[in-house]
Amino acid sequence: MISDPATSLTSAVLAPAVDDDQLLHVSLGPQHPSTHGVFRMNVVLDGETVVRLKPVFGYLHRNHEKIAEGTSYLASMPYTDRLDYICPLSNNWAYARAVEKLAGIEVPERAEFIRVILAELTRLINHTAFAGFILGDMGAWGSALMYAFREREKILDLFEELTGARMMANFMRFGGCRNDLPDGWSAKVSKLVDEYGPFLDEMEKFLVGNEILLSRTLNVGSLPKEVLINGGITGPMLRAAGVPYDIRKVDPYGIYERFDFRIPLGATGDCYDRIMIRFLEMRESLKILHQALDQLPDGSFIHPKAKIRNFKPPLGEAYARIEGPKGELGFHLISDGSTRPYRYRIRPPSFINLTLIEDMCLGLDLADVVVILGSIDIVLGEVDR
Amino acid sequence: MSLLDMSSGGPSLWAPEWLPRLPQRLVEMLLQYFGAPEWLVTTAGWITAAATVVGVFLGGFALLSLVERKTLARVQNRLGPNRAGWFGILQPVADGIKMLTKEDIVPAKAEWLLHLAAPILIVMPSILALGVIPYGREWTPVPLELGLLFFFSVGAFTELAVFMAGWASGSKFPMLGAMRAISQMVSYELPLIITTVGVVMITGSLALSDIVEHQVGFHLGFIPKWNIFTPWGFSAGIVFYIASIAEANRCPFDLPEGESEIVAGHMTEYSGFKYALFFMGEYLGLFAISGLGITLFLGGWQAPLPGLGFVPSWIWFFAKLVVVIMSYLWIRATFPRVRIDQLMRFAWLCMLPMALLTIPAAGIWVFTANPDGSHGILGWLTTVPLLLIPWIIITIIFNRRISPATRSYTFADS
């Protein structure tokens, strides 16, 4: 929880309205249908109204950071796939950027283009699946989810053709990518990108006009901008509240400066805005993909002098961040000159976005908690690491 | 005694019309042949009639559990169960065996007697309610004079059973589910019952078979004289349909078992066959409430078009039942769930006023009828505005609450 009482809603609402023995203590999770994994919320209810909510993390803790400190730099790359397993390629990129910054490795132009294409496809996957997941949390029984997954499958098929794996891609390398695009791959992506716009139109039409969805999401779970900024919230959640913070614009990395795209902003930051912002972002991603596919240059997909074995970055420290689909994904590395990182630290967007969940849920219904949790868009692999 | 004497003398005497009553008649004939006393013949006949209904609807329950999964799967771009038997036809059997052989777990904090009684009590009223519905011209298992009253009286048992299940489980999710179920069912039973008042006023009888008989015939030669085709009946039918979804705990009103929120509501702590009984109760209740809706508003077992009277009447009833239940499945596959406060607001601010308005509308409809029972322009001119204007006002009020029109999205200037 954030500490400053002036900007926190917690202290104002925390005082329970009735005696403590009148309250119902419910443990939502770790085995619960809509905690998106093994997340637990200890909820105190007054009737159906949430009086207190304590998130409990760590059921999926896999010691990722410590393991990474005991192994070589490249050996951590497959582990990053398993952080946010909905979007492994973004995680790959963030880690590769951190190591490249640490060791001062150049990335060829073609590799940068491939990375942008993969990252934006990943954003499409994440946001599409998000729309399905949140409808499932509202009780739509998987209908939206199955259609979202239908589109996701198409992108995963492309990933499989390129990387050999549908989800655990392990594709980026320090100084580029593991292999070049297969023949005809970019044509398939172009076709998919062309077909994605109509799908988004359809999905948006069905979801956004639905009265029940509107009544469940409008004015649910919004927080003031200041609270969100103080809480370190990033990504679509922050932009839904109207804060223009997208690392692709404020701290451009890769070749994002070459592309023409916009950052959509909401106004209230409630669950409805969070859904809409993601739809708008997907359309911007499609624009980036169009441009990147058109401009895709020839050349090498990896820096010719990039070292795979016995890779020893010089003594130093580096923090690199990208705009992941869920928010700012950063890797902090400290090198002591050996083959292993001295310190390896991740800034996971899911985890930090989740910290404000109590402030968002207080005073609302139990049913809203589930929707708010869905709108934060967490993946437990990244929260617990 | 010839077989044809068995029918009580309706217009259609050919064989399939009384086919569903054949078991009852056979048992009665057999007992009479062996010289059994009169009371035994009657009792055995009634037991057989009840067993026929239970058998038919348990078969329907098995079939519906498969059809529901298949339909939802097709809506969701999936295949659904297709491993057990051809086209998954044996899936209900497999489910049944699985349920029967599973361990029956009673939580340590549960009140074991109530925990045991709740699933039984939830099936019982549904079966009782199914007994009074006229399925065909010759087939009303228990032709009660106060059939409608009986239906709602036993139907009220369901609330008790759900609350028993939730309370006796000694757990928190079931308790929340039971709290939701009680508030929801009580709120929606009110409009459900009030809408039937109009039908009773028009018919002048509480017997369900009389209500069906009253809807015989066709307007202009082709529009059936069903209650749904009158202004008050249309309004009442819509209210009844929505309230029946809520009564049957179906999506979007499936809050008592809201899976994504409270796991399985009152069924959370049940396993094995007790869990299956809850499903059985839910599906049988669905059959019962749809059957009542068909009887009250959709002309019961009557054919939808003239000249189709040669088809046995119970086939029409079950055809309508399939249509109504498929509409429930369609809704379940499409809509998200509402929240409890929205549910209650909808019940008390929209459903109840509209249900109440059908009573004066039905009264005016009776009052303006011509001596021969037909309805002139006057009835339409008075009842249509009486119902349509409040509908529009309520729609506007409810839509204003959820209008996204105020939302606008800007783009950051980079």
XYZ file of N, CA and C in Angstrom, chain A residues 25-26 28 32-34 48 137-143 146-147 150 210-212 214-216 218-220 244 249 262-266 268 270 272-273 276 280 365-368 370, chain B residues 72 74-78 172-173 175-176 179-180 251-252 254 259-263 332-342 399 401-404 407-414:
264
model
N -15.069 -12.544 6.996
C -13.719 -12.636 6.452
C -13.701 -13.757 5.424
N -13.431 -13.398 4.188
C -13.429 -14.393 3.119
C -12.047 -14.417 2.493
N -10.445 -15.082 -0.740
C -10.623 -15.335 -2.170
C -9.312 -15.878 -2.704
N -9.242 -20.127 -6.670
C -10.491 -19.426 -6.916
C -10.596 -19.234 -8.421
N -11.805 -19.351 -8.982
C -11.907 -19.340 -10.449
C -11.387 -18.080 -11.107
N -11.437 -16.935 -10.443
C -11.085 -15.737 -11.190
C -9.981 -14.923 -10.534
N -22.152 -7.475 1.309
C -21.344 -7.755 0.112
C -20.329 -6.655 -0.135
N -14.479 -12.828 -16.196
C -14.617 -12.420 -14.797
C -15.995 -11.863 -14.525
N -16.605 -11.269 -15.536
C -17.956 -10.735 -15.340
C -19.002 -11.821 -15.462
N -18.596 -13.016 -15.794
C -19.556 -14.110 -15.856
C -20.088 -14.398 -17.245
N -19.381 -13.973 -18.282
C -19.869 -14.239 -19.638
C -19.523 -15.639 -20.101
N -19.030 -16.450 -19.213
C -18.862 -17.876 -19.443
C -18.005 -18.188 -20.672
N -16.962 -17.435 -20.870
C -15.966 -17.854 -21.852
C -16.283 -17.574 -23.297
N -17.448 -16.994 -23.594
C -17.744 -16.774 -25.008
C -16.776 -15.776 -25.625
N -13.230 -17.266 -25.880
C -12.937 -18.213 -26.950
C -12.688 -17.476 -28.259
N -13.417 -16.383 -28.480
C -13.183 -15.644 -29.727
C -11.859 -14.886 -29.667
N -9.280 -17.390 -30.373
C -9.211 -17.769 -31.782
C -8.207 -16.886 -32.509
N -22.698 -3.521 -24.927
C -23.511 -4.376 -24.064
C -23.880 -3.653 -22.775
N -25.169 -3.587 -22.480
C -25.634 -2.819 -21.316
C -25.085 -3.393 -20.021
N -25.017 -4.714 -19.949
C -24.565 -5.303 -18.686
C -23.089 -4.990 -18.482
N -21.548 -2.395 -19.614
C -21.451 -0.978 -19.239
C -21.784 -0.788 -17.775
N -22.864 -1.429 -17.323
C -23.257 -1.202 -15.935
C -22.264 -1.831 -14.970
N -21.535 -2.852 -15.424
C -20.566 -3.456 -14.527
C -19.246 -2.683 -14.471
N -18.687 0.871 -15.771
C -18.658 2.335 -15.679
C -18.528 2.750 -14.218
N -17.586 3.661 -13.958
C -17.352 4.215 -12.621
C -17.007 3.146 -11.587
N -16.380 2.089 -12.018
C -15.932 1.053 -11.090
C -14.410 1.071 -11.054
N -0.307 10.830 -19.743
C 0.365 10.440 -20.991
C 1.743 9.845 -20.729
N 7.170 6.578 -26.040
C 7.235 7.998 -26.375
C 8.124 8.785 -25.415
N 0.065 6.970 -32.014
C -0.419 7.877 -30.987
C -0.641 7.119 -29.686
N -0.701 7.869 -28.603
C -0.937 7.262 -27.293
C -2.353 7.612 -26.859
N -3.269 6.657 -26.849
C -4.638 6.961 -26.429
C -4.721 7.205 -24.923
N -5.542 8.155 -24.557
C -5.698 8.504 -23.147
C -7.173 8.500 -22.775
N -7.455 7.971 -21.596
C -8.813 8.020 -21.074
C -8.987 9.224 -20.190
N -11.347 8.980 -16.935
C -11.704 8.650 -15.560
C -10.870 7.516 -14.980
N -11.714 4.335 -14.977
C -12.476 3.210 -14.446
C -12.277 1.988 -15.341
N -14.142 0.563 -17.430
C -14.569 0.739 -18.814
C -13.475 1.418 -19.631
N -12.877 2.482 -19.055
C -11.790 3.158 -19.756
C -10.625 2.207 -19.986
N -11.429 0.167 -22.966
C -11.411 0.957 -24.196
C -9.995 1.346 -24.594
N -8.081 0.792 -28.147
C -7.462 1.865 -28.936
C -5.980 1.573 -29.143
N -18.641 -3.711 -4.276
C -19.156 -5.058 -4.057
C -18.076 -6.105 -4.279
N -18.360 -7.291 -3.766
C -17.451 -8.404 -4.018
C -17.337 -8.682 -5.514
N -18.463 -8.526 -6.226
C -18.431 -8.781 -7.662
C -17.521 -7.787 -8.372
N -17.421 -6.560 -7.836
C -16.554 -5.561 -8.461
C -15.081 -5.902 -8.273
N -13.666 -8.691 -8.455
C -13.237 -9.598 -9.507
C -13.018 -8.839 -10.813
N -23.558 -24.327 -25.956
C -22.586 -23.337 -25.503
C -21.289 -23.491 -26.273
N -20.846 -24.639 -29.300
C -20.944 -24.141 -30.675
C -20.966 -22.612 -30.695
N -21.649 -22.019 -29.730
C -21.650 -20.555 -29.678
C -20.239 -20.043 -29.457
N -19.472 -20.795 -28.675
C -18.128 -20.341 -28.336
C -17.071 -20.871 -29.286
N -17.504 -21.367 -30.452
C -16.497 -21.769 -31.425
C -15.704 -22.985 -30.947
N -16.378 -23.874 -30.203
C -15.729 -25.103 -29.755
C -16.554 -26.283 -30.251
N -18.166 -20.024 3.887
C -18.483 -18.622 3.603
C -19.034 -18.384 2.207
N -18.461 -19.025 1.214
C -18.992 -18.839 -0.139
C -20.442 -19.321 -0.233
N -22.576 -19.357 2.121
C -23.387 -18.390 2.874
C -23.679 -17.164 2.011
N -22.634 -16.648 1.347
C -22.842 -15.493 0.466
C -23.827 -15.844 -0.638
N -27.310 -15.899 0.720
C -27.824 -14.543 0.919
C -28.290 -13.947 -0.392
N -27.456 -14.128 -1.418
C -27.836 -13.609 -2.730
C -29.085 -14.296 -3.245
N -28.052 -17.389 -16.195
C -27.350 -16.205 -16.648
C -28.340 -15.294 -17.378
N -28.318 -13.980 -17.268
C -27.374 -13.150 -16.514
C -27.742 -12.942 -15.053
N -27.427 -15.340 -12.670
C -26.958 -16.514 -11.944
C -26.060 -16.115 -10.771
N -20.014 -18.014 -10.630
C -18.788 -18.801 -10.578
C -17.553 -17.942 -10.400
N -17.504 -16.813 -11.123
C -16.266 -16.048 -11.063
C -16.141 -15.274 -9.765
N -17.223 -15.200 -8.972
C -17.155 -14.431 -7.732
C -17.144 -15.325 -6.501
N -18.157 -16.180 -6.381
C -18.267 -16.963 -5.150
C -18.205 -18.451 -5.452
N -17.358 -18.819 -6.383
C -16.991 -20.195 -6.720
C -18.190 -21.002 -7.239
N -27.494 -17.381 -21.977
C -26.376 -17.762 -21.113
C -25.048 -17.673 -21.847
N -25.079 -18.018 -23.133
C -23.823 -18.005 -23.874
C -23.384 -16.598 -24.225
N -24.268 -15.632 -24.104
C -23.956 -14.305 -24.635
C -23.685 -13.244 -23.580
N -24.377 -13.306 -22.452
C -24.361 -12.145 -21.565
C -23.441 -12.324 -20.374
N -22.813 -11.241 -19.934
C -22.157 -11.265 -18.627
C -23.198 -11.168 -17.511
N -22.706 -11.275 -16.298
C -23.608 -11.323 -15.147
C -23.806 -9.928 -14.582
N -25.012 -9.657 -14.069
C -25.240 -8.360 -13.437
C -24.765 -8.420 -11.987
N -24.712 -7.248 -11.377
C -24.275 -7.175 -9.987
C -25.494 -7.193 -9.080
N -25.301 -7.505 -7.825
C -26.466 -7.737 -6.958
C -27.306 -6.476 -6.792
N -26.654 -5.301 -6.654
C -27.458 -4.084 -6.478
C -28.213 -3.746 -7.751
N -27.586 -4.005 -8.908
C -28.280 -3.759 -10.172
C -29.452 -4.713 -10.337
N -31.353 3.284 -19.200
C -30.258 3.450 -20.155
C -29.401 4.652 -19.818
N -28.437 5.628 -16.944
C -27.448 5.250 -15.945
C -26.190 4.647 -16.563
N -26.355 3.972 -17.661
C -25.227 3.207 -18.191
C -24.781 3.743 -19.532
N -25.051 5.021 -19.788
C -24.680 5.545 -21.092
C -23.200 5.897 -21.129
N -22.468 5.404 -22.101
C -21.062 5.769 -22.222
C -20.877 7.030 -23.036
N -18.142 9.563 -22.419
C -16.733 9.191 -22.512
C -16.127 9.666 -23.833
N -14.979 10.279 -23.713
C -14.257 10.608 -24.938
C -12.792 10.268 -24.710
N -12.143 9.856 -25.748
C -10.755 9.438 -25.630
C -9.881 10.348 -26.456
N -8.853 10.862 -25.822
C -7.943 11.776 -26.503
C -6.650 11.034 -26.818
N -5.769 11.712 -27.507
C -4.471 11.136 -27.797
C -3.405 12.099 -27.307
N -2.383 11.545 -26.667
C -1.307 12.385 -26.152
C -0.575 13.037 -27.312
N -0.264 14.325 -27.187
C 0.556 14.955 -28.218
C 2.006 14.599 -27.922
N 2.605 13.896 -28.842
C 3.946 13.375 -28.547
C 4.977 14.436 -28.848
